mmCIF file of C-alpha atoms and ligand atoms in Angstrom:
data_model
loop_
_atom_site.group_PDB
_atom_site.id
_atom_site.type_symbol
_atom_site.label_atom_id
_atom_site.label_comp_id
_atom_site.label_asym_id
_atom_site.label_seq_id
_atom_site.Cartn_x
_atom_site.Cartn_y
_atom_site.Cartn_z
ATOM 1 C CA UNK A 1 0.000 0.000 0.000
ATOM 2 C CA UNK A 2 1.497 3.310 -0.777
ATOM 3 C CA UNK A 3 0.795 5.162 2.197
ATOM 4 C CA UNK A 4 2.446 9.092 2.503
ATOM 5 C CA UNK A 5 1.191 11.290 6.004
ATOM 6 C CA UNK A 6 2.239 14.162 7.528
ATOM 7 C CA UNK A 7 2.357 16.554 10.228
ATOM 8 C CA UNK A 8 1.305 20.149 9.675
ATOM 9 C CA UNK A 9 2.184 22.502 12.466
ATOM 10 C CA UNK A 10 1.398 26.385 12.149
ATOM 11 C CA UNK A 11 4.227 28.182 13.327
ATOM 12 C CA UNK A 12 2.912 30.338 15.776
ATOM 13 C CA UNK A 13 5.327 29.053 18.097
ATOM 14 C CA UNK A 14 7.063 26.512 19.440
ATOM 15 C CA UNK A 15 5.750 22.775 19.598
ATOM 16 C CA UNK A 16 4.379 21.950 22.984
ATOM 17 C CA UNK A 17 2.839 18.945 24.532
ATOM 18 C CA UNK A 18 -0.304 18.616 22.500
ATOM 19 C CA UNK A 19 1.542 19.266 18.832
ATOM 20 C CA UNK A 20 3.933 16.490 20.236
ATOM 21 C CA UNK A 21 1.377 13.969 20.760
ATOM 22 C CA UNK A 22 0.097 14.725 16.969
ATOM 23 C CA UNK A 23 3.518 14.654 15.590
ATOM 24 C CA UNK A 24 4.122 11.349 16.851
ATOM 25 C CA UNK A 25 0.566 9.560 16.519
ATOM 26 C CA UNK A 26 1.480 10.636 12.493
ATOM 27 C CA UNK A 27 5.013 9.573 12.145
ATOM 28 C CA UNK A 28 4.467 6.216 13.778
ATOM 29 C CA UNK A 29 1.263 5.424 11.562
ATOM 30 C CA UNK A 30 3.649 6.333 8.824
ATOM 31 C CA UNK A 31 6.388 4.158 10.143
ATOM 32 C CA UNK A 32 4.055 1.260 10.842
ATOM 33 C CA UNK A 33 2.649 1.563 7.530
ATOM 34 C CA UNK A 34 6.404 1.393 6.016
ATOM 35 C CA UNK A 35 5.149 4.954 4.635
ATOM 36 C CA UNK A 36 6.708 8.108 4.305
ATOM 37 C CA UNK A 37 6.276 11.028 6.897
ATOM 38 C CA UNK A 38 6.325 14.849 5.456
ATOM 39 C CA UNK A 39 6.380 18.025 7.266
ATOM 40 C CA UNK A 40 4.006 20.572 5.646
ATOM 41 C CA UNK A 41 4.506 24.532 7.645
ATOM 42 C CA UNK A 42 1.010 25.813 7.562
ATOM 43 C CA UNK A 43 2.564 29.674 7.860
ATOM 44 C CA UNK A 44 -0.939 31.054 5.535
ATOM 45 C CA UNK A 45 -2.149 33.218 8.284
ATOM 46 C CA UNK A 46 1.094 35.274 8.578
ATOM 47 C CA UNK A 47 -0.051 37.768 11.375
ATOM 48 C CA UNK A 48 -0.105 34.827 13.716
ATOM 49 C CA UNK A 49 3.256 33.133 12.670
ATOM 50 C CA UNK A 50 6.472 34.005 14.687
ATOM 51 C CA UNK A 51 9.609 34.517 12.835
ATOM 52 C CA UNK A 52 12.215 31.237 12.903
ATOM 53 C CA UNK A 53 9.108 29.092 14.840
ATOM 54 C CA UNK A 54 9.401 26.990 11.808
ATOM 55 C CA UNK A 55 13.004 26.176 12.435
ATOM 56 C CA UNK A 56 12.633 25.973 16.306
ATOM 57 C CA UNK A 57 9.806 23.138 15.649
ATOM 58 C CA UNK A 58 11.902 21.488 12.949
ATOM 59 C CA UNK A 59 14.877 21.440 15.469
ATOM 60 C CA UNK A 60 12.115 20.408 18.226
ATOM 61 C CA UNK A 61 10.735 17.297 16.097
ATOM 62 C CA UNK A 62 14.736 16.294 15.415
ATOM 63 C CA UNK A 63 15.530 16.273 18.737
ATOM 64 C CA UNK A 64 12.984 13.312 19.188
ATOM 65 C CA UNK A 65 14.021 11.781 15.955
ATOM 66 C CA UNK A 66 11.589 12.984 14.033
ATOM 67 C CA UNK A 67 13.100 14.351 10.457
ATOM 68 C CA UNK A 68 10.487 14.828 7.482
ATOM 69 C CA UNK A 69 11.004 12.201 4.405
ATOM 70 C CA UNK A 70 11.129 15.004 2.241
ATOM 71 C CA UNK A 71 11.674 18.554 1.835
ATOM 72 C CA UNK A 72 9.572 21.199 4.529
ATOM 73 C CA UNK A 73 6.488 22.291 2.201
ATOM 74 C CA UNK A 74 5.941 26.156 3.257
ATOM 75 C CA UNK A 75 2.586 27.422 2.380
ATOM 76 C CA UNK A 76 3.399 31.000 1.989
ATOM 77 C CA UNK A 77 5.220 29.884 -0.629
ATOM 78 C CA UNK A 78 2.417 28.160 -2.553
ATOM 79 C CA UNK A 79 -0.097 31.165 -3.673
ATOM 80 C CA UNK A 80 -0.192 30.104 -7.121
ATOM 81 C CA UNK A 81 -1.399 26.857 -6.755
ATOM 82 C CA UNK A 82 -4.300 28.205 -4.294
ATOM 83 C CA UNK A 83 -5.231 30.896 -6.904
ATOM 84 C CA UNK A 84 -6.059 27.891 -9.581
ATOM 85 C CA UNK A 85 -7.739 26.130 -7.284
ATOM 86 C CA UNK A 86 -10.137 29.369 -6.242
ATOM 87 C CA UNK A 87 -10.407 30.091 -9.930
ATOM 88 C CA UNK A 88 -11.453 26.479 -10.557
ATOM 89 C CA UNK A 89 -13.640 26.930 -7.908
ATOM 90 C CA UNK A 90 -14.795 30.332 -9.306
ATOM 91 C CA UNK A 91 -15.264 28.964 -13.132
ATOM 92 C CA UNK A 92 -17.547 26.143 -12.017
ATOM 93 C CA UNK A 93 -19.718 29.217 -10.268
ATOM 94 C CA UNK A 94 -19.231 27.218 -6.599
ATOM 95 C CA UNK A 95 -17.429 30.539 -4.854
ATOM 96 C CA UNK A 96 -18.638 33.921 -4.685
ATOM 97 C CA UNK A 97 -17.130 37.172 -3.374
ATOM 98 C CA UNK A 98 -18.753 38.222 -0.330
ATOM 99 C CA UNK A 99 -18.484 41.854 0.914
ATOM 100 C CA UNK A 100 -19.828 41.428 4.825
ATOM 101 C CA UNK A 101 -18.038 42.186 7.729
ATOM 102 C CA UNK A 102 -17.877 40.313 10.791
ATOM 103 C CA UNK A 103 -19.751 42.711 12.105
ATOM 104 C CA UNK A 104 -22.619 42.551 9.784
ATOM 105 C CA UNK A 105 -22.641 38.469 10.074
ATOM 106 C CA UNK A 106 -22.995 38.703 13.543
ATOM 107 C CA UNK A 107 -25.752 41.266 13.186
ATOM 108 C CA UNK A 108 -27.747 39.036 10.624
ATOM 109 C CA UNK A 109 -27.569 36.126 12.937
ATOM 110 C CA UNK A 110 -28.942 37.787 15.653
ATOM 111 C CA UNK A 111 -31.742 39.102 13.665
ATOM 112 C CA UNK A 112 -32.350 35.587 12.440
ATOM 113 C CA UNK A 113 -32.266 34.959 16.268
ATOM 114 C CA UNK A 114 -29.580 32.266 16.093
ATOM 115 C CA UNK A 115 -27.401 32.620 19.088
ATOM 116 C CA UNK A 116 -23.319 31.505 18.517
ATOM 117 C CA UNK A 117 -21.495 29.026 21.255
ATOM 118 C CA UNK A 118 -18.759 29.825 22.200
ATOM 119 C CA UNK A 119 -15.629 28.911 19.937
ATOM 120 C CA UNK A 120 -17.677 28.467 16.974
ATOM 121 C CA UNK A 121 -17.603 30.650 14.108
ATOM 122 C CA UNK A 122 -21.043 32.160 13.109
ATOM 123 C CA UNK A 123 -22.630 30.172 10.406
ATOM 124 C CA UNK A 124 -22.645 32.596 7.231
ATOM 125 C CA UNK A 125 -26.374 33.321 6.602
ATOM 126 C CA UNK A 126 -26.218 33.673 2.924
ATOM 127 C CA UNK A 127 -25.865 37.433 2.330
ATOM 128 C CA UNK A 128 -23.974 37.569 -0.687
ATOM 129 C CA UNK A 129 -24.805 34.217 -2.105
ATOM 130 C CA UNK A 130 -26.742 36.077 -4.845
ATOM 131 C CA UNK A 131 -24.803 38.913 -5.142
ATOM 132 C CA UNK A 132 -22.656 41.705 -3.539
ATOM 133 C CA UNK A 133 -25.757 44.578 -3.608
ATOM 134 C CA UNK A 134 -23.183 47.057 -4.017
ATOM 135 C CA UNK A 135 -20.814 45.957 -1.442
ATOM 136 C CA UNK A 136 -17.127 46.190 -2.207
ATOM 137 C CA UNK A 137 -15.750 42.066 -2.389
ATOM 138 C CA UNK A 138 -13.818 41.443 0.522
ATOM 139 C CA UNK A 139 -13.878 37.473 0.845
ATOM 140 C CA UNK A 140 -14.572 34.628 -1.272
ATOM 141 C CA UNK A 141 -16.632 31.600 -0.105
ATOM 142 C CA UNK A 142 -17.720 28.542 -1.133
ATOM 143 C CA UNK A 143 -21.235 27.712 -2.303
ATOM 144 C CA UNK A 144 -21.611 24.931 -0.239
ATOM 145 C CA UNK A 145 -25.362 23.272 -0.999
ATOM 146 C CA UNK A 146 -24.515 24.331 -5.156
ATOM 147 C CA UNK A 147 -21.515 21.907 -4.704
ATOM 148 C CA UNK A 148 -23.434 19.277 -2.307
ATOM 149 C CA UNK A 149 -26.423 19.520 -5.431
ATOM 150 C CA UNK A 150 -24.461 19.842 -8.582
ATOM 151 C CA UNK A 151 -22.158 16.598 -7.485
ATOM 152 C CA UNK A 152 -24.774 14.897 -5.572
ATOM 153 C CA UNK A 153 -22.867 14.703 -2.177
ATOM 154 C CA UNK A 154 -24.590 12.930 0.832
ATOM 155 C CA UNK A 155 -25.906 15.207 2.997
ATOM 156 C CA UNK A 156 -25.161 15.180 5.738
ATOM 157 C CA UNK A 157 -21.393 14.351 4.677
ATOM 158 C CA UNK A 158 -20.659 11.402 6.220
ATOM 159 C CA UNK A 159 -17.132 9.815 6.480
ATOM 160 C CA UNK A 160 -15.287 7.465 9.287
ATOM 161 C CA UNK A 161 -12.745 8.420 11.230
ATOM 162 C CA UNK A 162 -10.169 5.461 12.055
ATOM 163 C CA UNK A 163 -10.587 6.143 16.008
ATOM 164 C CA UNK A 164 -13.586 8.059 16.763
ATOM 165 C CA UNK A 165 -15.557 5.630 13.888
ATOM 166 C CA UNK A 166 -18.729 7.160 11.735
ATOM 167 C CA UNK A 167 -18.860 10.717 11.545
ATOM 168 C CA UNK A 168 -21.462 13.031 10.047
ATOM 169 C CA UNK A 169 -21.917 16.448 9.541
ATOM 170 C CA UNK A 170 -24.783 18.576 7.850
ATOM 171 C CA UNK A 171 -22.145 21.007 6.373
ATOM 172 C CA UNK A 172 -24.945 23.858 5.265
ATOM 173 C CA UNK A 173 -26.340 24.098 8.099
ATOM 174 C CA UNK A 174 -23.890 23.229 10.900
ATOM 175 C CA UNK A 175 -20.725 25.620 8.954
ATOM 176 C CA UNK A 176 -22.413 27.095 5.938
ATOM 177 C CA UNK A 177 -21.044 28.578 3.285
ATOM 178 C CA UNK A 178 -17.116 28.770 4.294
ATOM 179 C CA UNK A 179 -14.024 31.137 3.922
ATOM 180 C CA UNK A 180 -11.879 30.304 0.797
ATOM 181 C CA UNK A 181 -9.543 33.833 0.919
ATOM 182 C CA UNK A 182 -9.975 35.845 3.992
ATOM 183 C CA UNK A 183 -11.192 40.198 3.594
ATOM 184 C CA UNK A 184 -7.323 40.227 4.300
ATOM 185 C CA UNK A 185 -6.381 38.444 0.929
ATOM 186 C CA UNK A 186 -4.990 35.657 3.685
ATOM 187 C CA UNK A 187 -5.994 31.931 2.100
ATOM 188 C CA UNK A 188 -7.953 29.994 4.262
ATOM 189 C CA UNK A 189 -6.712 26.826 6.180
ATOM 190 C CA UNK A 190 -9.566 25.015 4.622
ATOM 191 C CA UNK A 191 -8.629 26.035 1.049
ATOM 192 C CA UNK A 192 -4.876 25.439 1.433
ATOM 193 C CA UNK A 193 -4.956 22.175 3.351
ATOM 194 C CA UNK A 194 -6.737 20.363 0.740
ATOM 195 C CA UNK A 195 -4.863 21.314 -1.909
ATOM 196 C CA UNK A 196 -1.717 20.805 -0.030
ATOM 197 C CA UNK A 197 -2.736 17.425 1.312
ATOM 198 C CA UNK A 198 -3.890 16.535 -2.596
ATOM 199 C CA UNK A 199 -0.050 18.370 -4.156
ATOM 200 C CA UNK A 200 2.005 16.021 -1.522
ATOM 201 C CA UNK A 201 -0.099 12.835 -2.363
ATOM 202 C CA UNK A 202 -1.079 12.551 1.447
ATOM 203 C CA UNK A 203 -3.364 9.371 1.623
ATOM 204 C CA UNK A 204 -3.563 9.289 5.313
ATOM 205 C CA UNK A 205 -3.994 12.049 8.034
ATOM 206 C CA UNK A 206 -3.614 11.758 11.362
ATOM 207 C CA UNK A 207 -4.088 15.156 13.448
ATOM 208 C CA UNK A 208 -5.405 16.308 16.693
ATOM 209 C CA UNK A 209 -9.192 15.870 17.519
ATOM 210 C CA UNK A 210 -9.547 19.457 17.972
ATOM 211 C CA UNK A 211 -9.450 19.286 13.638
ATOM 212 C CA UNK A 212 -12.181 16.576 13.581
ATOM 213 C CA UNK A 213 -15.064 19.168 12.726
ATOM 214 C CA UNK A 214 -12.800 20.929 9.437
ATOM 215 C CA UNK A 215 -12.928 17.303 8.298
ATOM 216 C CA UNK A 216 -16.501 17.050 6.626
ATOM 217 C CA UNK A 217 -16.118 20.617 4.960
ATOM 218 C CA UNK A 218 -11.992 19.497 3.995
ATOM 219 C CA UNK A 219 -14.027 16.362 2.075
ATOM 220 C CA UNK A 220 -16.602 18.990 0.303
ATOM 221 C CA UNK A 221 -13.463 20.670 -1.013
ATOM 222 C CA UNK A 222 -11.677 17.465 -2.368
ATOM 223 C CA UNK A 223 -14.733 16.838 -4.361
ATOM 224 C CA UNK A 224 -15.304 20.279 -5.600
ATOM 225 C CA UNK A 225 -11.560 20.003 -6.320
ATOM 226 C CA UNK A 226 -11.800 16.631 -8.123
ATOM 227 C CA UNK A 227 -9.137 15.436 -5.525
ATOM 228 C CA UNK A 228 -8.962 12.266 -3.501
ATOM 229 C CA UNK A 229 -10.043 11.899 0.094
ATOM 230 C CA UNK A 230 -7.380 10.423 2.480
ATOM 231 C CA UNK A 231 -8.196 8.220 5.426
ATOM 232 C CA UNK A 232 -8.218 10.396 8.543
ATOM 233 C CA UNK A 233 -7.375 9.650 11.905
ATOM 234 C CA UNK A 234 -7.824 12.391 15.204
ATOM 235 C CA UNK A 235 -5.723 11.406 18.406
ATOM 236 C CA UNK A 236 -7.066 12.565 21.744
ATOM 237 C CA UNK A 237 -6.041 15.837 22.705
ATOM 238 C CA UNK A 238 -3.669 16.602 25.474
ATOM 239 C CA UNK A 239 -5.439 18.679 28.252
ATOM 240 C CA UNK A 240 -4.047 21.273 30.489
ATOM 241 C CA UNK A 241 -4.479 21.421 34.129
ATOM 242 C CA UNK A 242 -7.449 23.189 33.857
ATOM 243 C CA UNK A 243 -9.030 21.254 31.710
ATOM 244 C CA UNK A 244 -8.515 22.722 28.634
ATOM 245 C CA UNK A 245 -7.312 21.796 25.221
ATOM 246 C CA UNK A 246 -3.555 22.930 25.542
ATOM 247 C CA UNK A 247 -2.275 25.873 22.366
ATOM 248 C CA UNK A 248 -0.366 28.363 22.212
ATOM 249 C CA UNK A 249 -3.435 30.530 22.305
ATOM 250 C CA UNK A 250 -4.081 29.601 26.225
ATOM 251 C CA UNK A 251 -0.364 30.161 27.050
ATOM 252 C CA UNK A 252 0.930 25.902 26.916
ATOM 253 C CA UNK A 253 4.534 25.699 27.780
ATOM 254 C CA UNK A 254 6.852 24.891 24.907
ATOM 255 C CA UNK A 255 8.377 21.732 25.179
ATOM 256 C CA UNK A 256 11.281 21.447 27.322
ATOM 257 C CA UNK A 257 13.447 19.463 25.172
ATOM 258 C CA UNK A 258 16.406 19.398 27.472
ATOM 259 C CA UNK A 259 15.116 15.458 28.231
ATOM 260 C CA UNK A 260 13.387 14.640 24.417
ATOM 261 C CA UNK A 261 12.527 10.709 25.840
ATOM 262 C CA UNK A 262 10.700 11.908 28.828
ATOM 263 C CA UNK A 263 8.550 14.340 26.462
ATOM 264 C CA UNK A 264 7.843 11.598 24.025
ATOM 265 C CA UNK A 265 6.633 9.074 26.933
ATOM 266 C CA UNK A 266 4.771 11.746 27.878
ATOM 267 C CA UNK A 267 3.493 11.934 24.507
ATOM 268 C CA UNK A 268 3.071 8.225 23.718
ATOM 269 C CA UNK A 269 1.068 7.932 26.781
ATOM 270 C CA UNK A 270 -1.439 10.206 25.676
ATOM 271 C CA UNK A 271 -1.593 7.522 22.791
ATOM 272 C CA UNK A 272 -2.076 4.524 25.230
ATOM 273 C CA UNK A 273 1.179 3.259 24.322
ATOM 274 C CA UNK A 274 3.358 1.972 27.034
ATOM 275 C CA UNK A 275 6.105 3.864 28.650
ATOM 276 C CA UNK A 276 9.720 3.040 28.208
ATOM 277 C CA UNK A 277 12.051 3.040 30.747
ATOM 278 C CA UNK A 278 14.664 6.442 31.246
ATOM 279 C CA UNK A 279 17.885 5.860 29.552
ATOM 280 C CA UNK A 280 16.156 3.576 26.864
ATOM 281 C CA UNK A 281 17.889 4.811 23.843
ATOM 282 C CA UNK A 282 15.803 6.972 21.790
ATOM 283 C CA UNK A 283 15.829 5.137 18.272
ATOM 284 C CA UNK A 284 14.633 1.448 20.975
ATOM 285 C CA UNK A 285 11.963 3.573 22.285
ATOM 286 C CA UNK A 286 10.912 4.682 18.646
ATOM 287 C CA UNK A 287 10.909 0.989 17.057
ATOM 288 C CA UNK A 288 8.655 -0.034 20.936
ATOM 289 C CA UNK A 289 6.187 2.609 19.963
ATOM 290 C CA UNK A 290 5.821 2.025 16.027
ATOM 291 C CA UNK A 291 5.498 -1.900 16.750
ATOM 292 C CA UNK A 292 2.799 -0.858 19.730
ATOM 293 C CA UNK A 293 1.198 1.134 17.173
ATOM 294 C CA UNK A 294 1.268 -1.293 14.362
ATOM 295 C CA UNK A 295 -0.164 -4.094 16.670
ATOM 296 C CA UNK A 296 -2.799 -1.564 17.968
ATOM 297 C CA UNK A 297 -4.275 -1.156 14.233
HETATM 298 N N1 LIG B 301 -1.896 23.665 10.749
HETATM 299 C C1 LIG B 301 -2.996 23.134 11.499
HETATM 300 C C2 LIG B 301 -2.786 23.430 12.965
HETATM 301 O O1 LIG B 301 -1.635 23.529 13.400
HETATM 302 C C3 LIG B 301 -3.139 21.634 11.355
HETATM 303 C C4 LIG B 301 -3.627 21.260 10.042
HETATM 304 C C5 LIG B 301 -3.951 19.802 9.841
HETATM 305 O O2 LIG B 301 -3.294 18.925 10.429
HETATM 306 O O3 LIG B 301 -4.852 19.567 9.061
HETATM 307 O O4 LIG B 301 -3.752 23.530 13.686
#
């Protein structure tokens, strides 16, 4: 089986123990697999990247002996090949310039009387679907239900997830019609993760479960796209002590790499896989986890 993953960190800053855990749970399902592991920097939404983070988490994942197959991908370096997908997208009439602010989406919902959790972005009511009325373009989204009619797709979108099993999501109603290129003229995640993912041949992702709910709209894009869908995989989530998913946004510690085997048994626990003893060279601990892993499938 030809199998190539990868790991995908934005460099915002430096890994800590949550990116860890997803580095790992990806390079040992490619090592299990007797696939290749790439390292993809997701650096698209520039205001939030840190200068040399990319080359502090390349160092970071070395340290634990984990080196990408092939060259670092940078997406900052890959506008073209988002612009012909958008265009594609754009020529097939399935994205549309949209001119509202946040402000104004946030305004329609609440005059729709649709309330927003928190952490969730507002689901985009529609506004410009049939046309800017005057507005000056500032975005460009997806026409989700055209795609989901004009190619048929289920709906809701189902697809299965190789831990957390069947997965569904009603994609017009739950996300609606999505960001491709930000007001800022910033490509989206969703927009350059699937044609990444499609460019580097990934067939199987394994990420953190906090990316579980980008999954159904990532497999509207592949088909709007015309590229394949990979198998995907979410690993459980490392929390902090209170209680919370741990990012760089709530202020996780970076990895102290001064001791790289005691931060990947730390890591590999968080996978269920069993700890190896200190001093156990780092390459015996690697070949423990990737048989663990295998045997675990
Ligand atoms: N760059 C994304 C992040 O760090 C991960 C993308 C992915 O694995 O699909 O959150």
């Amino acid at each position: 089986m030809t199998y190539i993953g990868r790991f995908a960190p934005s460099p915002t800053g430096p890994l800590h123990a949550g990116s860890l855990v997803a580095a790992l749970a990806s390079w040992l399902d490619a090592r299990a697999h007797n696939g290749q592991w790439l390292v993809r920097m997701e650096d698209v939404d520039t205001p939030r990247c840190i200068p040399g983070a990319d080359q502090t988490i390349l160092q970071q994942l070395k340290l634990c002996g984990l080196v990408s197959d092939a060259p670092v991908m940078y997406q900052s370096q890959r506008n073209e090949a988002y612009q012909t997908a958008l265009d594609t997208l754009i020529a097939k009439d399935w994205a549309y310039p949209c001119g509202c602010s946040r402000k104004e989406i946030e305004d329609t919902q609440a005059q729709l009387g649709h309330t927003r959790e928190r952490h969730t972005a507002a689901v985009y009511p529609g506004t410009c679907r049939d046309g800017l009325n005057g507005k000056a373009p500032r975005a460009w989204r997806l026409n989700v239900q055209r795609v989901i009619d004009d190619l048929q797709l289920p709906t809701p979108m189902t697809w299965q997830d190789r831990l957390l099993g069947d997965q569904r999501q009603d994609v017009p109603h739950e996300v609606g019609d999505f960001v491709l290129r930000r007001a800022d003229g910033l490509w989206a995640y969703q927009l350059a993760v699937v044609v990444d993912d499609a460019a580097q041949g990934i067939t199987h992702i394994v990420r953190g479960e906090d990316l579980t709910d980008n999954t159904a709209r990532q497999i509207v894009l592949q088909r709007a796209l015309g590229l394949p869908t990979p198998s995907y995989m979410h690993t459980p989530l490392v929390l902090g002590e209170n209680g919370e998913k741990l990012s760089k946004q709530n202020g996780a510690q970076a990895l102290d790499l001064a001791n790289p085997l005691q931060a990947l048994n730390q890591a590999a626990q968080a996978l269920g896989l069993p700890a190896t003893p200190a001093h156990t060279p780092m390459v015996q601990a690697l070949t423990v986890w990737i048989d663990a892993w295998g045997a675990a499938q």
